[in-house]
Each structure stands twice: as structure tokens, then as C-alpha cells.
CSV table of C-alpha atoms and ligand atoms in Angstrom, one decimal:
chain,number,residue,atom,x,y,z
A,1,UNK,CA,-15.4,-13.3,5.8
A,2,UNK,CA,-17.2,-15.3,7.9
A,3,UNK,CA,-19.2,-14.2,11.2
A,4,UNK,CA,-17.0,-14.8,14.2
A,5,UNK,CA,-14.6,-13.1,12.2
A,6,UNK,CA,-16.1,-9.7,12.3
A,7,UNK,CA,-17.2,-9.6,15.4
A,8,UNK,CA,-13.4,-10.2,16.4
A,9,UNK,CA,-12.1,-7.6,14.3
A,10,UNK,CA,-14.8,-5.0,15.3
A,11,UNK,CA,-13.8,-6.0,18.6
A,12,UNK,CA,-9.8,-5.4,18.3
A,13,UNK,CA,-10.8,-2.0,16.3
A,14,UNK,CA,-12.9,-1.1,19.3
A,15,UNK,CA,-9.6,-0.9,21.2
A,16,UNK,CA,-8.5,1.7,19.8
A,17,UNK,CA,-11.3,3.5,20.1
A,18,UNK,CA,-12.2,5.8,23.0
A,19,UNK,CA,-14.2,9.5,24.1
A,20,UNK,CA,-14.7,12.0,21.1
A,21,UNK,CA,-14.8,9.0,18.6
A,22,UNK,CA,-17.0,8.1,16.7
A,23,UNK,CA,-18.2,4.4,17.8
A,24,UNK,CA,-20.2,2.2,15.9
A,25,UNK,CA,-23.4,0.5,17.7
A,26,UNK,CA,-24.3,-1.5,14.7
A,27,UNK,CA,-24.2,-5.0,13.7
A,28,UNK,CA,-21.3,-6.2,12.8
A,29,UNK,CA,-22.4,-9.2,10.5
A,30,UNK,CA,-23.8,-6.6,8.3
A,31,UNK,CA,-22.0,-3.6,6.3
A,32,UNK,CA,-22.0,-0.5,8.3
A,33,UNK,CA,-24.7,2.2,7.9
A,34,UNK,CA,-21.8,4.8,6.8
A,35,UNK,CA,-21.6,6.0,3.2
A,36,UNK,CA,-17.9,5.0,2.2
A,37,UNK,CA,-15.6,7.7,0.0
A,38,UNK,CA,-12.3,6.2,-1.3
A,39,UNK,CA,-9.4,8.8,-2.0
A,40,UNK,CA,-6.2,7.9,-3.7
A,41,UNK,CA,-3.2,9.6,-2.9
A,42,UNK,CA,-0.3,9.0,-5.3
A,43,UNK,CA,3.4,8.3,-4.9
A,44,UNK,CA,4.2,12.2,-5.9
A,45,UNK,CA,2.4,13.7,-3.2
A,46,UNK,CA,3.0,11.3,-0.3
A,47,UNK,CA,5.7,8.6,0.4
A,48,UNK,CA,3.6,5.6,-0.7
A,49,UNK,CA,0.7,5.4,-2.8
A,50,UNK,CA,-2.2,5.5,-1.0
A,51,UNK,CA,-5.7,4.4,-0.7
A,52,UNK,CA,-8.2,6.2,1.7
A,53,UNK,CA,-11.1,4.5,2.3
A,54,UNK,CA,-13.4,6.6,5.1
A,55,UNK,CA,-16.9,7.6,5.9
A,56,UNK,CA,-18.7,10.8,4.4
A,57,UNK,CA,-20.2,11.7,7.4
A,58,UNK,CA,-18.7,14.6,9.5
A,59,UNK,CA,-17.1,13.1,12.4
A,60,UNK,CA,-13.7,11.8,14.3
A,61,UNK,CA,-12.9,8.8,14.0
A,62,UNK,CA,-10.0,6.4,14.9
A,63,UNK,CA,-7.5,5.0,12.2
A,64,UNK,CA,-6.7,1.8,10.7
A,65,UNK,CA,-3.1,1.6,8.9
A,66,UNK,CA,-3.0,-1.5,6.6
A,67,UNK,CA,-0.9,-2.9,4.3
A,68,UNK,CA,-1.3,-6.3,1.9
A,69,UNK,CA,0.5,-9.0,1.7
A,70,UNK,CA,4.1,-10.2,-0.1
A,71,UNK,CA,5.4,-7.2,2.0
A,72,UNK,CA,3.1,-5.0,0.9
A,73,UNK,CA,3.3,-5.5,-2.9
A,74,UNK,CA,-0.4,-6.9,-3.5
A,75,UNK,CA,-1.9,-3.3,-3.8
A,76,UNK,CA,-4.4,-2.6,-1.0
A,77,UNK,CA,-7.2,-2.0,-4.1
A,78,UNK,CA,-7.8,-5.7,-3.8
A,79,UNK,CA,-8.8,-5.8,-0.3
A,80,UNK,CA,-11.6,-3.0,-1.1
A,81,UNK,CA,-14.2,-5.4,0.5
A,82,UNK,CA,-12.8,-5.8,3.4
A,83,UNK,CA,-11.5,-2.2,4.0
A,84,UNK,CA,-14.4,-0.5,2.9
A,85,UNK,CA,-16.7,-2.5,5.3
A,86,UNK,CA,-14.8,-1.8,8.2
A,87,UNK,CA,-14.9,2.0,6.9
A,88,UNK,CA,-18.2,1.8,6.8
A,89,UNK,CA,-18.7,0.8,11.0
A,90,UNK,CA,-17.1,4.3,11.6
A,91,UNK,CA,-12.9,4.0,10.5
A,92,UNK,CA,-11.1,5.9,8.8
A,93,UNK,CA,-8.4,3.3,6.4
A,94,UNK,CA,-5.4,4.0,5.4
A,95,UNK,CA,-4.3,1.6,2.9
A,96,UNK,CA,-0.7,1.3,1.4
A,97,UNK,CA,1.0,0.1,-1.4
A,98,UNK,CA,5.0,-0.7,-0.8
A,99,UNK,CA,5.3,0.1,-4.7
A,100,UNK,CA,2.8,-0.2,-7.7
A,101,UNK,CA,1.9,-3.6,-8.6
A,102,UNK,CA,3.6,-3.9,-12.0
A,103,UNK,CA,7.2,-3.2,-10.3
A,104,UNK,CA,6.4,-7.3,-8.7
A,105,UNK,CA,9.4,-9.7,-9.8
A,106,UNK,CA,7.5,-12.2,-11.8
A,107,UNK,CA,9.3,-15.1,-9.5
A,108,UNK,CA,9.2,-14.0,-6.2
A,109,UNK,CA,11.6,-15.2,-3.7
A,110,UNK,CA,11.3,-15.7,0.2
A,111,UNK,CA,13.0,-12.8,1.3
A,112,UNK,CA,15.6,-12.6,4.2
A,113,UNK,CA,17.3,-10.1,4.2
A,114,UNK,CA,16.9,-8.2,7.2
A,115,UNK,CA,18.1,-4.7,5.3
A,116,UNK,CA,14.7,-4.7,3.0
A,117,UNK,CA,12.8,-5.4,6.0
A,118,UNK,CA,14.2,-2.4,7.4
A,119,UNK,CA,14.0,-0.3,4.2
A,120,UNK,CA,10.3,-0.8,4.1
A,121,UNK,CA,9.5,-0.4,7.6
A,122,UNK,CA,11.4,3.0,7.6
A,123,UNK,CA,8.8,4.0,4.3
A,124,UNK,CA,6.2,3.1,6.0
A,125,UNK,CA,7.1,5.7,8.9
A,126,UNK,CA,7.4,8.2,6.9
A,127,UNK,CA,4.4,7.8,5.4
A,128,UNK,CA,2.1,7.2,8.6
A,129,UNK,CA,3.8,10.6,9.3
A,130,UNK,CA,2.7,12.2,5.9
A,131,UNK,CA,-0.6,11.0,6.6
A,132,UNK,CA,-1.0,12.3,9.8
A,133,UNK,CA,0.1,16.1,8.5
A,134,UNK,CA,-1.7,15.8,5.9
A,135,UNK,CA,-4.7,13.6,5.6
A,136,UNK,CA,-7.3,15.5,7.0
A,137,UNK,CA,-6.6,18.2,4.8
A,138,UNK,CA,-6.9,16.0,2.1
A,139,UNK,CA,-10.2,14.9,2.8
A,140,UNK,CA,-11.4,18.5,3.7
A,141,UNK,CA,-10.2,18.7,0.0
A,142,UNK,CA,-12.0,15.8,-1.4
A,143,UNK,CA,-15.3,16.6,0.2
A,144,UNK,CA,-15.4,20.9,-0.4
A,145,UNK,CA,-15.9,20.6,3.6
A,146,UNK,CA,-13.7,20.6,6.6
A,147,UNK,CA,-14.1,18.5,10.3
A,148,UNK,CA,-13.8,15.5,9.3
A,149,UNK,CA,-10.4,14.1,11.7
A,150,UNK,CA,-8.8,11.0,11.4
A,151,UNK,CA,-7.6,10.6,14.6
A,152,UNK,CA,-3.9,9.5,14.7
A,153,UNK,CA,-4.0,9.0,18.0
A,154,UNK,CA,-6.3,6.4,18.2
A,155,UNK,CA,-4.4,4.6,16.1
A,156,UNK,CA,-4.4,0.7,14.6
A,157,UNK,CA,-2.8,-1.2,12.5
A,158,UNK,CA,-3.4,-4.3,10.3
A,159,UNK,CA,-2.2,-6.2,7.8
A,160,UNK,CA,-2.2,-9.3,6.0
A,161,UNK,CA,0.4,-12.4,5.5
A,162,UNK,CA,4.1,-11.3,4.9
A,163,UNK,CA,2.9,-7.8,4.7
A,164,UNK,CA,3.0,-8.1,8.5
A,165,UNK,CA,6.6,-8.6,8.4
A,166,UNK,CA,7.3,-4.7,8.2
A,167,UNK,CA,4.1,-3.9,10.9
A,168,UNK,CA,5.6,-5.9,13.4
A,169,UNK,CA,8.7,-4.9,12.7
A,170,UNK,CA,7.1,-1.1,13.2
A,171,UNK,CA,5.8,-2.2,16.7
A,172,UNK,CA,9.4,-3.5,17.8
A,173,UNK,CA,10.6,-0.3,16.7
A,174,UNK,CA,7.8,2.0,18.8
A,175,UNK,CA,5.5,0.0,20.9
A,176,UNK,CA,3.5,3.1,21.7
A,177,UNK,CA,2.0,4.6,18.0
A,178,UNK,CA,-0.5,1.4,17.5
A,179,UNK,CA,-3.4,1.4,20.0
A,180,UNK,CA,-3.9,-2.5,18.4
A,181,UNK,CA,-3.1,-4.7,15.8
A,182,UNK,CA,-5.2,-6.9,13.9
A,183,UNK,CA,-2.7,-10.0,11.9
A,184,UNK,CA,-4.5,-11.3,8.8
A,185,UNK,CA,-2.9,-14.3,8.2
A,186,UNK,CA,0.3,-12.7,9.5
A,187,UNK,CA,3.7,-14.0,8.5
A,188,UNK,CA,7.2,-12.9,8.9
A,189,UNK,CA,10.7,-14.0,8.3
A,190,UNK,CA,12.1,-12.2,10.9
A,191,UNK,CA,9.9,-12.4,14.5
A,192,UNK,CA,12.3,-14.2,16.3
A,193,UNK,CA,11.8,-13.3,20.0
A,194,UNK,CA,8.8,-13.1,21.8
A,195,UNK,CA,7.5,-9.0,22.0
A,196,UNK,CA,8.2,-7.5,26.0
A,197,UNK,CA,5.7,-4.7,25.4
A,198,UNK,CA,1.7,-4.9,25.5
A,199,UNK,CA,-0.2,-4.5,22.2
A,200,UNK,CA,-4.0,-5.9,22.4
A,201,UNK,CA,-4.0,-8.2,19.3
A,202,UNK,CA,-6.0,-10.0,17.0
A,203,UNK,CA,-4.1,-13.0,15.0
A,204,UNK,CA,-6.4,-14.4,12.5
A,205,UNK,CA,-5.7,-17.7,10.9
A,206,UNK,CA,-7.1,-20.0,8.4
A,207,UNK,CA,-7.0,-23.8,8.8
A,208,UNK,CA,-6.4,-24.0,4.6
A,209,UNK,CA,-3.2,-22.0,4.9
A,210,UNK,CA,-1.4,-24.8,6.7
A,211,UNK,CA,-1.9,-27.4,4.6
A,212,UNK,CA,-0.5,-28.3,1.5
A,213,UNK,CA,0.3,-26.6,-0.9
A,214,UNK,CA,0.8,-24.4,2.3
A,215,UNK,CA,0.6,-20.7,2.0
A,216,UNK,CA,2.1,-20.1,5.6
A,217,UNK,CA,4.9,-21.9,6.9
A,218,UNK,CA,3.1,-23.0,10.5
A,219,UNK,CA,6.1,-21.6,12.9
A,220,UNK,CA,6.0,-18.2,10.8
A,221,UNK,CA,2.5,-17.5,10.6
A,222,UNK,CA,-0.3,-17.1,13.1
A,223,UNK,CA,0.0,-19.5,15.6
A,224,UNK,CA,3.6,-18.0,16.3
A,225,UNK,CA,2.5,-14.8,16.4
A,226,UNK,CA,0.4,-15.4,19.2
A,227,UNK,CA,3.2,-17.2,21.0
A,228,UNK,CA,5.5,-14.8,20.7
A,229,UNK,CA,2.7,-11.9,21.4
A,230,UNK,CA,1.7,-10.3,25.2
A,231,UNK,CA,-1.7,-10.6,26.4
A,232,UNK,CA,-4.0,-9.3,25.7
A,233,UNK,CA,-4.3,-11.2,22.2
A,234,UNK,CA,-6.4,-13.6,20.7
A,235,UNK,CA,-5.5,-15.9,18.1
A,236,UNK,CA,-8.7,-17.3,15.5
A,237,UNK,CA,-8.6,-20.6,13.2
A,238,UNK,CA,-10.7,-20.6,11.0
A,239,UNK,CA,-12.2,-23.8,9.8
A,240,UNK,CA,-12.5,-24.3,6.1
A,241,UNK,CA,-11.4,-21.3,4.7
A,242,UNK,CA,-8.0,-20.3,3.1
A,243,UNK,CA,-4.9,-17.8,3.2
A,244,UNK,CA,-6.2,-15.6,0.3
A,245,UNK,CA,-10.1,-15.2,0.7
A,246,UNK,CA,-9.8,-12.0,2.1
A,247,UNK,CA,-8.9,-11.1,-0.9
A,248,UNK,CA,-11.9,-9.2,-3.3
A,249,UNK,CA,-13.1,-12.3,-5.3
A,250,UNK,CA,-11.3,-11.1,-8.8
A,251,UNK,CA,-8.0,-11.3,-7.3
A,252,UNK,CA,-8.8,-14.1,-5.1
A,253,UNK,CA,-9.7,-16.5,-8.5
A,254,UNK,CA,-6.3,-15.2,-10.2
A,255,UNK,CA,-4.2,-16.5,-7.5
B,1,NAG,C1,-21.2,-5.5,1.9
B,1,NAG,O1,-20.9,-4.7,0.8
B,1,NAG,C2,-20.2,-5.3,-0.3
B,1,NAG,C3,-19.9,-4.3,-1.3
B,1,NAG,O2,-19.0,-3.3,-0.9
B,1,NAG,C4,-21.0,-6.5,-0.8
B,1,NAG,O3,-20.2,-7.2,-1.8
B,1,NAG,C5,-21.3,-7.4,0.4
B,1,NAG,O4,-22.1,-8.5,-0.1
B,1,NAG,C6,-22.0,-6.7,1.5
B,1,NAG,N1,-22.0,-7.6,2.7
B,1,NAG,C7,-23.1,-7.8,3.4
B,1,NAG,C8,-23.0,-8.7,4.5
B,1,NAG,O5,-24.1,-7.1,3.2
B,2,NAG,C1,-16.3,19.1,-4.4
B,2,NAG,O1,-16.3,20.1,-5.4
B,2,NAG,C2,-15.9,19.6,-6.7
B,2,NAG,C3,-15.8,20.8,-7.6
B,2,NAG,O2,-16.8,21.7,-7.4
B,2,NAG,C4,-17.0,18.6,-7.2
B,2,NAG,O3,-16.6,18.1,-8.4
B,2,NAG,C5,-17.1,17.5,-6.2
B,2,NAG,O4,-18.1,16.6,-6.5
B,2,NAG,C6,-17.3,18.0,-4.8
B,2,NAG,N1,-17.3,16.9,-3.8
B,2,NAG,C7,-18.2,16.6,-3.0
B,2,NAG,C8,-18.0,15.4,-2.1
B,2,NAG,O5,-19.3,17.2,-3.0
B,3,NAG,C1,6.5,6.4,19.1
B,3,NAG,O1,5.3,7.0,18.5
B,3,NAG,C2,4.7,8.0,19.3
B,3,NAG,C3,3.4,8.4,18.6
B,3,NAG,O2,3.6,8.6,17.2
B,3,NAG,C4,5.7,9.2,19.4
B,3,NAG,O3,5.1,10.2,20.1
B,3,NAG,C5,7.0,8.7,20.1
B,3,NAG,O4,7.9,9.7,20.1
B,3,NAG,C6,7.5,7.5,19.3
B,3,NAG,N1,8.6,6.9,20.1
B,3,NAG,C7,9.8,6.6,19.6
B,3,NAG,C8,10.8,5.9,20.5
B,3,NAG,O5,10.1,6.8,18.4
């Protein structure tokens, strides 16, 4: 990710945080100073299958819900990169996998159909619910040591291309649980009217994405987002770069 970049998504992150949080002073070109622990939660304990990226240190610190893109079926694993370095400036991640990779229908189809939309942003209620009962337990677990919070109430989410389909679709549904929302590429079938509520956002788009063979149709992806969105919001081009290279590099050459 390139420079401006992270200073823009510390910066939206920073929205959401506020006193009795932890808040990072560091530079934001660099990795954070925070050791990083990764917990997996699987689909038999909570509604989705679960990756926990968050720092070691004892501490409270806000939350960043995120899902990956094709509607949340490009598992959350290969955006470790990107997740773990923003866990590392003091976040605790919550990453989330609409259903295990394998279950993917080799040809996938643009999907409109405003029912799935629905069914998925209802799963992913329940879990941000499930994770706020139980999380901090389950990293009390994971480290042998309670106190560390993740602090649901300060609160943001994020995702990345049609993945964002379901998070907005979230915010139109409650306008208050998301402090802020950072778009990745955002793209959705379904954002129709512009949003009457305030949301601070970040919209994040790449200049590659647009052109052919296009990845985002232009009056789906970023650029309408920011239309449609209430200030504050800022939307980003980036020159040169492309829809998938916030990927981790592995999955980012297989594409
Ligand atoms: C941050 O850490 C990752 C490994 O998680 C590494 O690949 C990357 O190069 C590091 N970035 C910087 C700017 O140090
Ligand atoms: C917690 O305890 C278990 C079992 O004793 C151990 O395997 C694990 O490494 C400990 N975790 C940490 C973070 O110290
Ligand atoms: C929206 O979310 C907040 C925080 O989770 C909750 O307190 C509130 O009841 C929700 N509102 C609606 C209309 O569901």
C-alpha cells in the first residue's frame, strides 16, 4: 500500500478512536511497534469463521470489523498484510469469512438479488453481536491473561470491493454501531440512493480498477460511493495501482 494511503486509513481509524483508548503516536508509513497475535475462531463456535488479528499488549482498544471482497467470500487470511499492520498501530481486527473459501462457485456471477444481500448482512449482525459477548473472553483465553478489551463501542468497519455491498447495507440498516468506515475499493449492486445519515468515511480507489479489463464498474465503485456518501468523507485515486493489490502478494499473483 502506498504512503498517502496509510496515513488516510490511520486517519479514518483515528475516528473512531477516543478517551480510555489506546492511540497510536507512531508513524504510519511504518508497521506499528505492537506485537500482533492472530486468533481463529471457527464456524462452530461463532456465526462466521473468524480471524482475530490484535495486539499482545494489555490495553483497550477500538475495533475494526472487515470483510473481503466477492461479498465476503475471498477469506480475510489473504489480507493478513494489511490487517495485521493496522493491528499493530493499536486495533483490535475482526476479520470475517461469509463461508470457507472452497464453498466459491467456480463461475461466479454478478449477483442481484437483493434477498442474499439481506441474508448476509443479517449473518454478519449476528456475528458482530457474537463477537462483542464474546471476544474478549476469547482472547483472555488465548493469552492465559485477562484486560485486554476490544472496545465495541468504538467501533469501525471496513471492507473491500463487493464485500462492501453487505457493510453498507449494515449502515442503512443502523447508522449508529460504526464510528467510521473505511471502502477498499468498495462496490455494490445495490447503493442506490444517496445515505441521509453522517458516517465519517474513507473511499479508497485505484486508477487500474477502472480500466479495462475493469474490475469495478465506475458508477458502482468508489467514486459513487462518495457521491452518494454525507460529509465528512474523503474519497482517494490512486495512481498506478490496481483493484487487487491489497491483497497479500500469493493471492494477489493467482488472481
Ligand atoms: C510490515 O510487516 C510485513 C510483515 O507482516 C512486511 O511484509 C512489510 O514489509 C512490513 N512493512 C514495512 C513498511 O516495514
Ligand atoms: C497460554 O497457556 C497455554 C497452555 O499453558 C500455552 O500453550 C500458551 O502458549 C499460553 N499463551 C500465551 C500467550 O502465553
Ligand atoms: C444500532 O446499533 C446500536 C449499537 O450496537 C444499538 O445500540 C442500537 O439499538 C441499534 N439500533 C437499531 C435501530 O437497531
Amino acid at each position: 500500500m502506498d504512503r498517502l494511503m496509510w496515513v488516510l486509513v490511520l486517519t479514518t481509524l483515528m475516528w473512531t478512536t477516543a478517551q480510555g483508548i489506546y492511540v497510536d503516536n507512531g508513524n504510519p508509513y511504518d508497521n506499528g511497534t505492537l506485537e500482533v497475535m492472530t486468533l481463529t475462531i471457527s464456524q462452530h463456535d461463532a456465526p462466521l469463521l473468524t480471524k482475530v488479528y490484535y495486539p499482545k499488549k494489555i490495553d483497550t482498544y477500538a475495533v475494526l470489523f472487515f470483510t473481503g471482497g466477492l461479498l465476503g467470500y475471498i477469506p480475510v487470511e489473504s489480507y493478513s498484510i494489511v490487517l495485521k499492520a493496522i493491528a499493530s498501530h493499536g486495533f483490535v481486527v475482526v476479520g470475517v469469512d461469509y463461508l470457507p473459501f472452497s464453498t466459491v462457485p467456480s463461475t461466479y456471477e454478478r449477483d442481484r438479488d437483493q434477498r442474499k444481500v439481506g441474508d448476509q448482512t443479517k449473518k454478519y449482525l449476528e456475528e458482530l453481536q457474537w463477537v462483542t459477548q464474546h471476544l474478549e473472553e476469547r482472547i483472555a483465553r488465548q493469552l492465559n491473561q485477562t484486560g485486554l478489551v476490544p472496545a465495541f463501542d468504538h467501533l469501525g468497519i471496513s471492507c473491500h470491493s463487493a464485500g462492501c455491498d453487505p457493510i453498507a447495507d449494515m449502515t442503512f440498516q443502523n447508522h449508529t454501531f460504526s464510528k467510521a468506515a473505511l471502502f477498499l475499493e468498495p462496490f455494490s449492486y445495490h447503493f442506490k440512493t444517496p445515505v441521509t445519515f453522517r458516517m465519517p468515511a474513507l473511499m479508497y480507489g485505484t486508477e487500474l480498477s477502472t480500466q479495462k479489463p475493469e474490475c469495478i464498474y465506475v458508477g458502482e465503485g468508489y467514486n459513487h460511493f462518495y457521491d452518494f456518501w454525507q460529509c465528512p468523507k474523503i474519497v482517494m485515486n490512486v495512481k498506478s495501482h490496481g483493484h487487487c493489490e491489497i491483497l497479500d502478494p500469493p493471492t494477489f499473483e493467482g488472481k
